[in-house]
Amino acid sequence: MSEALKEKPRFTVKAEGDFTNWALASFPGIGNGNEKISAEHKHTKENGVEVERTYVRNISNGDVVLVHVGSALISDIGEYDNGRYAIYICKCGWQGEMQWQEYTCRGLGIYDASNHLNTSAAKISFNGSQTTSEYYPMIMIKDNKKGVTHFFETEPLSGWYFEIGISEGSLYVEANSAFICNDGWQKILKPGDEYISGETISGCVSGGLSDAVRLLNDFKRERWSKRAVSPMVIFNDYMNCLWANPDYAKLLPLIDAAADAGCEVFCIDDGWYESGRAGDHLGDWTPCDSRFEPLGFKGITDCIKRRNMIPGVWLEMESCSSESDVYKELNDCLLTRNGVIVGGSRAFLDFRKEKVREYTMRAVERLYELGVRYIKNDYNHNLTVGCDGGDSLSEGYARHRAAFLSFIDELREKFPELIIESCSSGAMRADFYFLRHTDLQSVSDQEYYYNNPSIIAGALSCIPPERCGFWSYPYPLKYEDREKDIDGIIINGSCEETVFNMINSMLGVMVLSGHIDKCDSKNAALIAEAVSVYKKYRADLSSSSPVYITKPLKIGESGAMAAGLKTDGGTLMAVWKINSGEMLVTLDIDKDLGKNVKLIYPLSLSTDFRFKDGTLDIVMKDYNCARLFWISD
């Protein structure tokens, strides 16, 4: 928030009349010319963060077609000066999530070009249902002159839109999720009807990005589901492991290995509900007992429980394949666009329809009766511009999204013990306003362990660490080898690779995979050691905030990077050396983090390091190498 507004108390702005040309609400000139709306912009402050919404009501006797409702317009951020500001945009992509990019104003195309209306604004937007598949809906602007950082995050109701520009010589930011120019959104208001915009949160803090994230995390934690779920150690059999092809013979040794390592949840990923290729009967959520002969599916979940782990399964509640029974049975309950089913062979169920809600609730009930207490809910397909059932395609999807989230809330109320992980081909739908209805988010589908630190560093700035599910997959079976006989494949069993993998998951929720059933005793001990260390500090994750000792590397870059979590008792710091032959890694440790540095993982491997006068030197011999330290006073 601008300096001028930062300390303002709560306020509400009200206005009435013809707002055709107003920035926060507009409608086209149709009808008899007597259309009127009232617009109320509410601004509150929660936990130091500014919260803004716009409420628009039709106060005329005829219909009004809204085409633009902004949730926030923050002006007077500061006088335009290209060198004064660093603007941070969070770029995302499949297997390359949360990659922060830094720009100058001119680098984004923002420049003072006219003494009339300046049109050189930068626009960062998305339309579609995978709301974070291109960008995360957050912007940060660091004012180098004042030493402050402004932050803005907006709620996607369907698409979302940011605009950064110059008005009267000063920077401004507009945020909305209702704009015809972005995704064709429009909303018809009948006389007396009201439209409520998405929410935008913003703020201004002294310092840099870490300081802004600390304030955002505190806000998000207060807003998140109040149900307390401590971060658990999860084993999921998908990534670099079974690749959606589970069966009795493959699962039993993995269940034993996961339990021996200290895992608390064992999640069976895709493939448990059909005998053929994964995805052919997507939506038919009935366990395929023939896959798990001689025990059957319940026999497998019983094995998991006997090893003191919580059974879990993978679902994709909103999707069904054209070969599935539910596709045929609920064909009139699929999302359409202009009357045609959306998605081709992978369709979407419409959660505005009661039959869909009842069907999915019954499916979860059956799984619950079989002992399942953990669901990884995936979403692997982007709806793009929207669906029927609204005043526009975009508004139609907004209604579906709201209906699905209300279903998740009903599910959690009915089954309070059920833990729900959100996934969307990794983090393609990871906006805060969706995630707060769930327990945690799978952060990536990245398959190469040395690419994960870059994603981890970015994710910690968007999602509180106790909600971030980070993969570790020692002894990986590569995707291209997934159909081969595993006994004939040489799987890398390097101790340093195992350590690197385990550290990847130790700054969030630990999600373990890989063929750990093939581990030798030394690597098995390294995995168990990491789990044991993690359990000692995981309770502190929910009050921690990320710190960046170095600038994070981008995916594909080589070198050293360090990031961590600051807690009340000290700072957990992960150090990674990625694709580099340099043996010595030197880090400058801020004195505010502490004066003492000790290695906490791995203790079973030798590590040569020295800390003196705020400088940490570490000898890291392997090309890819990682260590975990604790910094304290």
XYZ file of C-alpha atoms in Angstrom:
633
model
C 0.000 0.000 0.000
C 1.244 3.486 -0.741
C 2.826 5.534 2.034
C -0.154 7.857 1.888
C -2.605 5.043 2.650
C -0.482 2.678 4.729
C -1.532 4.013 8.121
C -5.145 4.853 7.277
C -7.787 3.295 9.530
C -10.537 1.143 8.100
C -12.756 2.984 5.678
C -15.547 2.473 3.172
C -16.053 4.493 0.012
C -19.604 4.695 -1.322
C -20.827 6.201 -4.570
C -23.938 6.075 -6.712
C -24.791 6.886 -10.301
C -23.611 6.123 -13.821
C -20.126 4.617 -13.469
C -19.513 3.829 -17.108
C -16.098 5.501 -16.987
C -15.141 4.756 -13.384
C -12.038 2.654 -12.796
C -13.540 0.169 -10.335
C -16.870 -0.624 -11.984
C -18.178 -0.091 -15.479
C -20.952 -1.232 -17.782
C -21.650 -0.679 -21.474
C -24.037 1.957 -22.684
C -27.059 -0.209 -23.409
C -30.714 0.144 -22.535
C -32.694 3.338 -22.074
C -29.892 5.369 -20.507
C -31.386 5.266 -17.011
C -29.244 2.406 -15.689
C -27.648 3.168 -12.328
C -25.417 1.265 -9.962
C -24.134 1.870 -6.477
C -20.511 0.939 -5.869
C -19.091 0.409 -2.413
C -15.363 -0.129 -2.008
C -14.528 -1.665 1.352
C -11.047 -1.422 2.794
C -10.055 -3.107 6.042
C -6.847 -4.036 7.792
C -6.118 -7.550 9.061
C -2.855 -8.501 10.750
C -1.094 -5.550 9.167
C -2.341 -6.333 5.644
C -4.752 -4.168 3.651
C -7.826 -6.061 2.401
C -9.998 -4.576 -0.372
C -13.201 -5.551 -2.171
C -15.778 -3.801 -4.318
C -19.550 -4.287 -3.986
C -21.717 -3.233 -6.933
C -25.536 -3.088 -6.780
C -28.052 -2.373 -9.535
C -30.270 0.451 -8.243
C -32.173 1.004 -11.487
C -35.310 -0.620 -12.885
C -33.587 -2.425 -15.758
C -30.767 -4.915 -16.237
C -27.177 -3.713 -16.014
C -24.341 -5.580 -17.735
C -21.102 -5.200 -15.789
C -17.890 -5.683 -17.760
C -15.242 -4.536 -15.275
C -15.156 -4.596 -11.488
C -11.803 -3.923 -9.885
C -11.049 -5.096 -6.382
C -8.241 -2.615 -5.743
C -6.665 0.439 -7.313
C -3.568 1.529 -5.408
C -2.239 4.830 -6.682
C 0.518 7.195 -5.579
C 2.957 4.357 -4.882
C 5.769 6.766 -5.666
C 7.022 9.150 -8.313
C 8.011 7.423 -11.532
C 11.743 6.884 -11.896
C 13.021 3.926 -13.885
C 15.989 3.234 -11.612
C 14.072 3.641 -8.368
C 11.982 0.469 -8.433
C 12.596 -3.248 -8.730
C 9.397 -4.976 -9.838
C 9.110 -8.690 -9.073
C 6.829 -10.980 -11.077
C 6.389 -14.656 -10.150
C 6.612 -16.721 -13.367
C 5.272 -20.267 -13.282
C 5.205 -23.270 -15.564
C 4.793 -27.015 -15.358
C 7.813 -28.430 -13.481
C 9.111 -24.875 -13.189
C 6.903 -23.227 -10.604
C 7.404 -19.951 -8.703
C 10.353 -18.490 -10.608
C 10.651 -14.855 -9.505
C 11.802 -12.440 -12.206
C 13.125 -8.940 -11.478
C 12.422 -5.996 -13.788
C 12.913 -2.271 -13.958
C 9.923 -0.172 -14.978
C 11.254 0.123 -18.518
C 12.049 -3.577 -18.560
C 8.314 -4.220 -18.172
C 7.391 -1.576 -20.732
C 6.390 1.102 -18.214
C 7.658 4.520 -19.274
C 6.424 8.099 -19.215
C 5.621 8.719 -22.872
C 2.863 11.328 -23.057
C 1.548 14.497 -21.487
C -1.928 13.058 -22.095
C -3.232 9.644 -21.001
C -0.282 7.319 -20.483
C -0.951 3.890 -21.967
C 2.421 2.246 -21.339
C 1.167 0.054 -18.507
C 2.366 -3.509 -17.928
C -0.332 -6.149 -17.731
C 0.158 -9.475 -15.952
C -2.881 -11.683 -16.245
C -4.291 -15.158 -16.682
C -7.555 -16.654 -17.868
C -8.383 -20.276 -17.197
C -8.899 -22.685 -14.331
C -5.231 -23.529 -13.636
C -4.823 -20.127 -12.035
C -1.085 -20.305 -11.340
C 0.102 -22.174 -14.434
C 1.694 -19.073 -16.007
C 2.078 -16.605 -13.155
C 1.344 -16.562 -9.446
C -1.154 -13.715 -8.803
C 1.265 -11.634 -6.751
C 3.433 -8.604 -7.503
C 6.130 -7.021 -5.364
C 7.624 -3.582 -5.948
C 10.772 -2.637 -4.063
C 11.300 1.105 -3.677
C 15.082 1.423 -3.474
C 14.857 5.106 -2.588
C 12.715 4.610 0.510
C 13.903 1.113 1.405
C 10.382 -0.333 1.406
C 8.626 -3.120 -0.483
C 5.016 -2.980 -1.674
C 3.184 -6.260 -2.208
C -0.093 -7.145 -3.911
C -1.928 -10.474 -4.201
C -5.340 -10.906 -5.786
C -8.061 -13.553 -5.604
C -8.873 -15.346 -8.860
C -12.612 -15.933 -9.175
C -11.948 -17.232 -12.677
C -9.208 -15.292 -14.443
C -7.196 -12.535 -12.793
C -5.511 -9.329 -13.927
C -2.849 -6.907 -12.682
C -1.943 -3.623 -14.297
C 1.088 -1.536 -13.322
C 1.331 1.908 -14.837
C 1.868 5.626 -14.416
C -0.864 8.085 -13.487
C -0.078 11.761 -12.936
C 3.601 10.917 -12.670
C 3.204 8.210 -10.028
C 3.099 4.407 -10.150
C -0.220 2.651 -9.624
C -1.386 -0.973 -9.427
C -4.863 -2.169 -10.353
C -6.040 -5.677 -9.473
C -9.200 -7.504 -10.476
C -10.699 -10.837 -11.441
C -13.619 -9.430 -13.425
C -12.641 -7.745 -16.683
C -14.087 -8.304 -20.149
C -10.765 -7.404 -21.781
C -8.981 -10.214 -19.916
C -11.224 -13.238 -20.344
C -14.540 -11.987 -21.724
C -16.064 -11.635 -18.252
C -19.414 -9.960 -17.885
C -22.167 -10.126 -15.299
C -25.842 -9.255 -15.712
C -27.281 -7.571 -12.641
C -31.044 -7.656 -12.312
C -32.652 -4.771 -10.422
C -31.550 -5.052 -6.796
C -28.850 -7.664 -7.511
C -25.343 -7.256 -6.110
C -21.945 -8.367 -7.375
C -18.999 -8.801 -4.993
C -15.525 -8.641 -6.470
C -12.630 -10.888 -5.616
C -10.392 -9.767 -2.800
C -7.015 -8.086 -3.095
C -4.516 -7.951 -0.252
C -1.657 -5.483 -0.206
C 0.819 -3.826 2.091
C 4.069 -1.972 2.457
C 6.950 -3.049 4.690
C 10.405 -1.757 5.480
C 12.998 -3.995 3.868
C 12.805 -6.468 1.027
C 10.918 -9.506 -0.215
C 11.537 -11.632 2.885
C 9.973 -8.940 5.058
C 6.920 -8.754 2.796
C 6.534 -12.543 2.776
C 6.707 -12.652 6.579
C 3.698 -10.330 6.818
C 1.820 -12.201 4.084
C 2.398 -15.556 5.790
C 1.012 -14.260 9.079
C -2.097 -13.056 7.259
C -2.560 -16.308 5.330
C -2.170 -18.428 8.442
C -4.994 -16.548 10.124
C -7.204 -16.955 7.057
C -6.402 -20.628 6.434
C -8.672 -23.393 7.646
C -8.555 -23.356 11.427
C -8.307 -27.127 11.561
C -4.839 -27.816 12.915
C -2.922 -30.435 10.940
C 0.710 -30.795 11.920
C 3.058 -31.392 8.964
C 3.337 -35.137 8.483
C 5.885 -37.319 6.724
C 4.143 -38.640 3.612
C 5.133 -41.389 1.217
C 3.522 -41.124 -2.223
C 4.222 -43.916 -4.710
C 4.067 -41.821 -7.911
C 7.084 -39.623 -8.535
C 10.132 -41.514 -9.809
C 8.566 -44.647 -8.389
C 5.448 -46.542 -9.555
C 4.325 -43.888 -12.044
C 0.580 -44.619 -11.600
C 0.932 -48.390 -11.907
C 0.552 -49.840 -8.396
C -0.057 -53.477 -7.559
C 0.299 -55.880 -4.653
C 3.864 -56.987 -5.418
C 5.171 -53.441 -5.862
C 3.389 -51.877 -2.906
C 4.223 -54.258 -0.074
C 8.003 -53.656 -0.050
C 7.420 -49.904 -0.420
C 4.998 -49.921 2.521
C 7.591 -51.637 4.692
C 10.392 -49.322 3.561
C 8.268 -46.214 4.151
C 7.299 -47.368 7.632
C 10.913 -48.210 8.484
C 11.947 -44.719 7.374
C 9.414 -43.128 9.737
C 6.641 -42.124 7.314
C 3.200 -41.413 8.770
C 1.061 -41.399 5.601
C 1.247 -43.813 2.667
C -0.611 -42.456 -0.373
C -1.397 -44.719 -3.334
C -1.341 -42.448 -6.348
C -3.142 -42.851 -9.688
C -4.035 -46.303 -11.035
C -5.711 -47.891 -7.980
C -9.224 -47.749 -9.498
C -8.681 -49.576 -12.812
C -6.966 -52.614 -14.245
C -5.694 -51.031 -17.462
C -3.845 -47.847 -18.290
C -4.034 -45.064 -15.704
C -6.621 -42.484 -16.698
C -8.827 -44.687 -18.889
C -11.537 -44.829 -16.229
C -10.860 -41.536 -14.541
C -13.837 -40.681 -12.357
C -14.861 -44.275 -11.571
C -13.611 -44.178 -8.022
C -14.138 -47.856 -7.174
C -10.981 -49.756 -6.153
C -9.809 -52.385 -8.629
C -9.285 -55.397 -6.364
C -7.719 -57.453 -9.160
C -4.726 -55.097 -9.123
C -4.072 -55.984 -5.518
C -4.652 -59.738 -5.481
C -4.523 -61.742 -3.309
C -5.218 -59.080 -0.647
C -7.514 -56.740 -2.555
C -7.513 -52.977 -2.039
C -8.720 -53.168 1.565
C -5.985 -55.679 2.296
C -3.444 -53.105 1.130
C -4.920 -50.331 3.282
C -4.925 -52.745 6.222
C -1.213 -53.393 5.621
C -0.597 -49.648 5.690
C -2.484 -49.295 8.965
C -0.646 -52.253 10.515
C 2.592 -50.382 9.860
C 1.133 -47.401 11.779
C 0.639 -45.219 8.718
C -2.473 -43.436 7.436
C -3.759 -44.832 4.117
C -4.223 -42.301 1.334
C -5.302 -42.289 -2.302
C -5.083 -40.035 -5.326
C -8.266 -38.552 -6.825
C -9.108 -36.026 -9.493
C -12.592 -35.115 -8.307
C -13.464 -32.637 -11.049
C -12.429 -34.856 -13.967
C -13.670 -37.952 -15.771
C -12.516 -39.737 -18.916
C -14.798 -40.457 -21.852
C -14.317 -44.211 -21.204
C -15.570 -43.994 -17.622
C -18.976 -45.070 -16.385
C -19.591 -41.712 -14.727
C -19.072 -39.938 -18.069
C -22.019 -41.890 -19.451
C -24.173 -41.833 -16.312
C -23.758 -38.096 -15.612
C -23.353 -36.906 -19.192
C -25.812 -34.080 -18.561
C -23.657 -32.916 -15.626
C -20.432 -32.178 -17.492
C -19.061 -28.701 -18.100
C -19.869 -27.422 -21.584
C -18.914 -24.446 -23.696
C -21.558 -23.294 -26.149
C -23.319 -26.585 -25.496
C -20.304 -28.786 -26.321
C -18.589 -30.854 -23.612
C -15.287 -29.241 -22.659
C -12.051 -31.197 -22.438
C -12.410 -33.817 -25.154
C -11.651 -37.262 -23.753
C -10.930 -35.746 -20.331
C -14.110 -33.944 -19.300
C -14.989 -31.876 -16.239
C -17.784 -32.656 -13.777
C -20.010 -29.693 -12.889
C -20.127 -29.267 -9.111
C -23.070 -26.901 -9.404
C -25.136 -30.040 -10.090
C -26.424 -31.917 -7.062
C -26.002 -35.298 -8.780
C -22.264 -34.649 -9.134
C -21.907 -33.645 -5.496
C -23.813 -36.721 -4.333
C -21.787 -39.025 -6.591
C -18.444 -37.689 -5.375
C -19.520 -37.671 -1.740
C -20.512 -41.349 -2.004
C -17.148 -42.171 -3.577
C -15.293 -40.544 -0.699
C -17.577 -42.291 1.806
C -16.640 -45.673 0.301
C -12.954 -44.876 0.555
C -13.379 -43.628 4.100
C -15.031 -46.915 5.054
C -11.968 -48.708 3.629
C -9.736 -46.768 6.007
C -8.614 -43.929 3.732
C -7.931 -40.745 5.710
C -5.787 -38.869 3.192
C -6.738 -37.667 -0.298
C -4.402 -36.138 -2.831
C -6.784 -34.278 -5.122
C -5.274 -33.504 -8.506
C -6.343 -31.259 -11.398
C -4.420 -31.951 -14.603
C -6.352 -30.044 -17.242
C -6.963 -26.349 -17.864
C -10.533 -25.318 -18.677
C -9.169 -22.206 -20.467
C -11.710 -19.415 -21.022
C -14.600 -20.925 -19.072
C -17.878 -22.770 -19.416
C -21.618 -22.383 -19.825
C -23.962 -21.654 -16.958
C -23.111 -18.014 -16.339
C -23.584 -14.594 -17.874
C -20.311 -15.213 -19.719
C -17.977 -18.198 -20.054
C -15.627 -16.733 -17.466
C -18.442 -16.040 -15.022
C -19.737 -19.571 -15.592
C -16.428 -21.024 -14.454
C -16.380 -18.697 -11.439
C -19.678 -20.263 -10.355
C -18.281 -23.782 -10.810
C -15.118 -22.964 -8.863
C -17.157 -21.555 -5.970
C -19.386 -24.640 -6.026
C -16.406 -27.012 -5.952
C -14.810 -25.182 -3.037
C -18.087 -25.345 -1.123
C -18.083 -29.100 -1.769
C -14.566 -29.406 -0.321
C -15.785 -27.518 2.749
C -18.706 -29.946 3.090
C -16.319 -32.879 2.742
C -14.070 -31.582 5.498
C -17.021 -30.946 7.773
C -18.410 -34.449 7.246
C -15.014 -36.158 7.604
C -13.005 -34.075 10.079
C -10.164 -36.639 10.136
C -9.689 -36.465 6.373
C -6.522 -34.685 5.207
C -6.796 -33.107 1.751
C -3.736 -32.316 -0.333
C -4.278 -30.045 -3.320
C -2.396 -30.783 -6.526
C -2.713 -29.551 -10.089
C 0.016 -31.085 -12.202
C 2.161 -29.835 -9.356
C 1.215 -26.252 -8.503
C -0.778 -25.149 -11.548
C -3.744 -24.177 -9.320
C -2.028 -23.010 -6.157
C -3.585 -19.626 -5.467
C -4.106 -18.914 -1.775
C -7.858 -18.500 -2.111
C -8.168 -22.059 -3.379
C -5.594 -23.585 -1.046
C -7.075 -22.248 2.161
C -9.898 -24.785 1.769
C -7.343 -27.628 1.867
C -4.495 -28.780 4.116
C -1.424 -28.586 1.889
C -0.260 -28.041 -1.680
C 1.914 -30.244 -3.862
C 4.424 -27.730 -5.143
C 5.758 -29.319 -8.341
C 5.902 -32.276 -10.710
C 9.637 -31.641 -11.216
C 11.372 -34.981 -11.828
C 15.042 -34.002 -11.448
C 16.116 -33.500 -7.854
C 18.725 -30.822 -8.630
C 16.037 -28.550 -10.158
C 13.922 -28.529 -7.009
C 15.840 -25.971 -4.863
C 14.899 -23.170 -7.256
C 11.227 -24.146 -7.011
C 11.413 -24.547 -3.229
C 12.847 -21.043 -2.764
C 10.093 -19.516 -4.887
C 7.276 -21.539 -3.336
C 8.216 -20.444 0.182
C 7.456 -16.849 -0.834
C 3.930 -17.755 -1.979
C 2.745 -20.496 0.400
C 3.488 -20.871 4.132
C 6.086 -23.659 4.570
C 3.855 -25.874 6.712
C 1.507 -26.087 3.684
C 4.179 -26.750 1.013
C 4.538 -30.389 -0.028
C 8.112 -30.822 -1.280
C 9.239 -34.011 -3.021
C 12.286 -36.062 -2.152
C 12.858 -39.168 -4.255
C 16.068 -41.070 -3.586
C 16.589 -44.163 -5.726
C 14.542 -42.705 -8.612
C 13.022 -44.781 -11.390
C 12.993 -42.387 -14.336
C 9.797 -41.832 -16.290
C 11.273 -43.255 -19.491
C 12.086 -46.493 -17.609
C 8.673 -46.824 -15.959
C 7.550 -49.876 -17.966
C 10.813 -51.773 -17.617
C 11.509 -54.504 -15.090
C 12.964 -52.601 -12.163
C 15.245 -55.467 -11.208
C 17.043 -55.017 -14.513
C 17.607 -51.268 -14.057
C 20.537 -49.728 -12.230
C 19.133 -47.061 -9.921
C 21.528 -44.424 -8.647
C 22.249 -45.139 -4.995
C 24.669 -42.285 -4.300
C 24.680 -41.155 -0.662
C 25.089 -37.521 -1.733
C 22.094 -37.799 -4.058
C 20.038 -39.234 -1.200
C 21.090 -36.389 1.115
C 20.310 -33.751 -1.541
C 16.878 -35.295 -2.086
C 16.048 -35.410 1.608
C 17.095 -31.809 2.221
C 14.794 -30.753 -0.632
C 11.785 -31.750 1.465
C 12.997 -30.524 4.862
C 11.863 -26.883 4.509
C 8.193 -27.788 4.131
C 5.983 -30.858 4.306
C 8.122 -33.918 3.589
C 6.751 -35.972 0.671
C 8.951 -39.002 0.095
C 8.962 -41.201 -3.004
C 11.433 -43.132 -5.149
C 12.247 -46.829 -4.875
C 13.450 -46.663 -1.296
C 12.667 -50.382 -1.087
C 15.859 -50.869 -3.148
C 18.077 -48.867 -0.773
C 21.233 -50.310 0.667
C 21.664 -50.020 4.431
C 23.718 -46.809 4.272
C 21.185 -44.927 2.165
C 18.268 -46.293 4.184
C 19.972 -44.937 7.303
C 20.408 -41.512 5.647
C 16.685 -41.403 4.819
C 15.688 -42.404 8.351
C 18.140 -39.857 9.789
C 16.566 -37.060 7.726
C 13.062 -38.039 8.824
C 14.156 -38.100 12.469
C 15.790 -34.654 12.231
C 12.735 -33.262 10.435
C 10.357 -34.460 13.139
C 12.327 -32.575 15.793
C 11.676 -29.133 14.306
C 8.568 -29.517 12.118
C 6.298 -28.062 14.826
C 8.127 -24.748 14.322
C 7.254 -24.577 10.617
C 3.875 -22.974 11.340
C 5.519 -19.892 12.864
C 8.541 -19.688 10.565
C 9.269 -17.337 7.695
C 11.620 -17.809 4.726
C 15.018 -16.148 4.525
C 17.244 -16.035 1.477
C 20.948 -16.203 2.288
C 21.783 -15.975 -1.412
C 19.812 -15.005 -4.464
C 17.966 -18.167 -5.571
C 19.242 -19.848 -8.700
C 16.853 -20.196 -11.598
C 16.176 -23.629 -13.044
C 19.078 -24.611 -15.272
C 21.601 -22.338 -13.557
C 24.623 -23.777 -11.787
C 26.323 -22.660 -8.599
C 25.489 -22.492 -4.914
C 22.367 -21.202 -3.210
C 21.104 -21.092 0.351
C 17.637 -20.511 1.765
C 16.061 -21.227 5.078
C 13.322 -20.760 7.626
C 13.649 -18.376 10.538
C 11.950 -19.594 13.710
C 11.739 -18.225 17.238
C 14.654 -20.412 18.318
C 16.957 -20.059 15.325
C 17.222 -20.456 11.576
C 17.140 -23.653 9.573
C 19.363 -23.212 6.516
C 19.656 -25.472 3.481
C 22.729 -25.090 1.290
C 22.715 -26.585 -2.196
C 25.519 -26.813 -4.735
C 23.987 -27.471 -8.138
C 25.737 -28.740 -11.264
C 29.032 -27.204 -10.212
C 32.590 -28.464 -9.976
C 33.585 -25.756 -7.494
C 34.415 -27.498 -4.225
C 34.356 -24.509 -1.839
C 31.069 -22.754 -1.077
C 31.339 -19.460 0.828
C 28.313 -17.767 2.388
C 27.919 -14.494 4.268
C 25.576 -15.048 7.212
C 23.663 -12.000 8.451
C 24.492 -11.382 12.096
C 20.780 -10.978 12.829
C 20.329 -14.682 12.104
C 22.805 -15.722 14.788
C 26.434 -16.180 15.738
C 26.650 -19.955 15.843
C 26.330 -22.406 12.965
C 26.124 -26.169 13.337
C 25.508 -28.992 10.898
C 22.334 -30.952 11.645
C 22.085 -33.195 8.562
C 23.746 -35.437 7.568
C 25.768 -36.261 10.655
C 26.624 -39.727 9.381
C 28.680 -38.315 6.479
C 31.802 -36.231 6.949
C 31.441 -32.510 6.202
C 34.296 -30.025 6.308
C 33.056 -26.527 7.187
C 34.185 -23.465 9.115
C 32.257 -20.451 10.413
C 34.181 -17.339 11.426
C 33.330 -13.627 11.540
C 30.022 -14.115 9.750
C 31.478 -16.184 6.902
C 30.623 -19.844 6.398
C 32.972 -21.935 4.253
C 31.809 -25.421 3.254
C 33.705 -28.007 1.270
C 31.183 -29.705 -1.034
C 32.978 -32.218 -3.226
C 30.193 -33.703 -5.328
C 28.828 -32.031 -8.457
C 25.399 -31.901 -6.786
C 25.601 -31.642 -3.022
C 23.518 -30.330 -0.105
C 23.796 -29.785 3.657
C 21.382 -28.621 6.367
C 22.549 -26.229 9.111
C 21.118 -24.627 12.224
C 21.987 -20.981 12.982
C 21.445 -19.624 16.503
C 22.747 -17.027 18.974
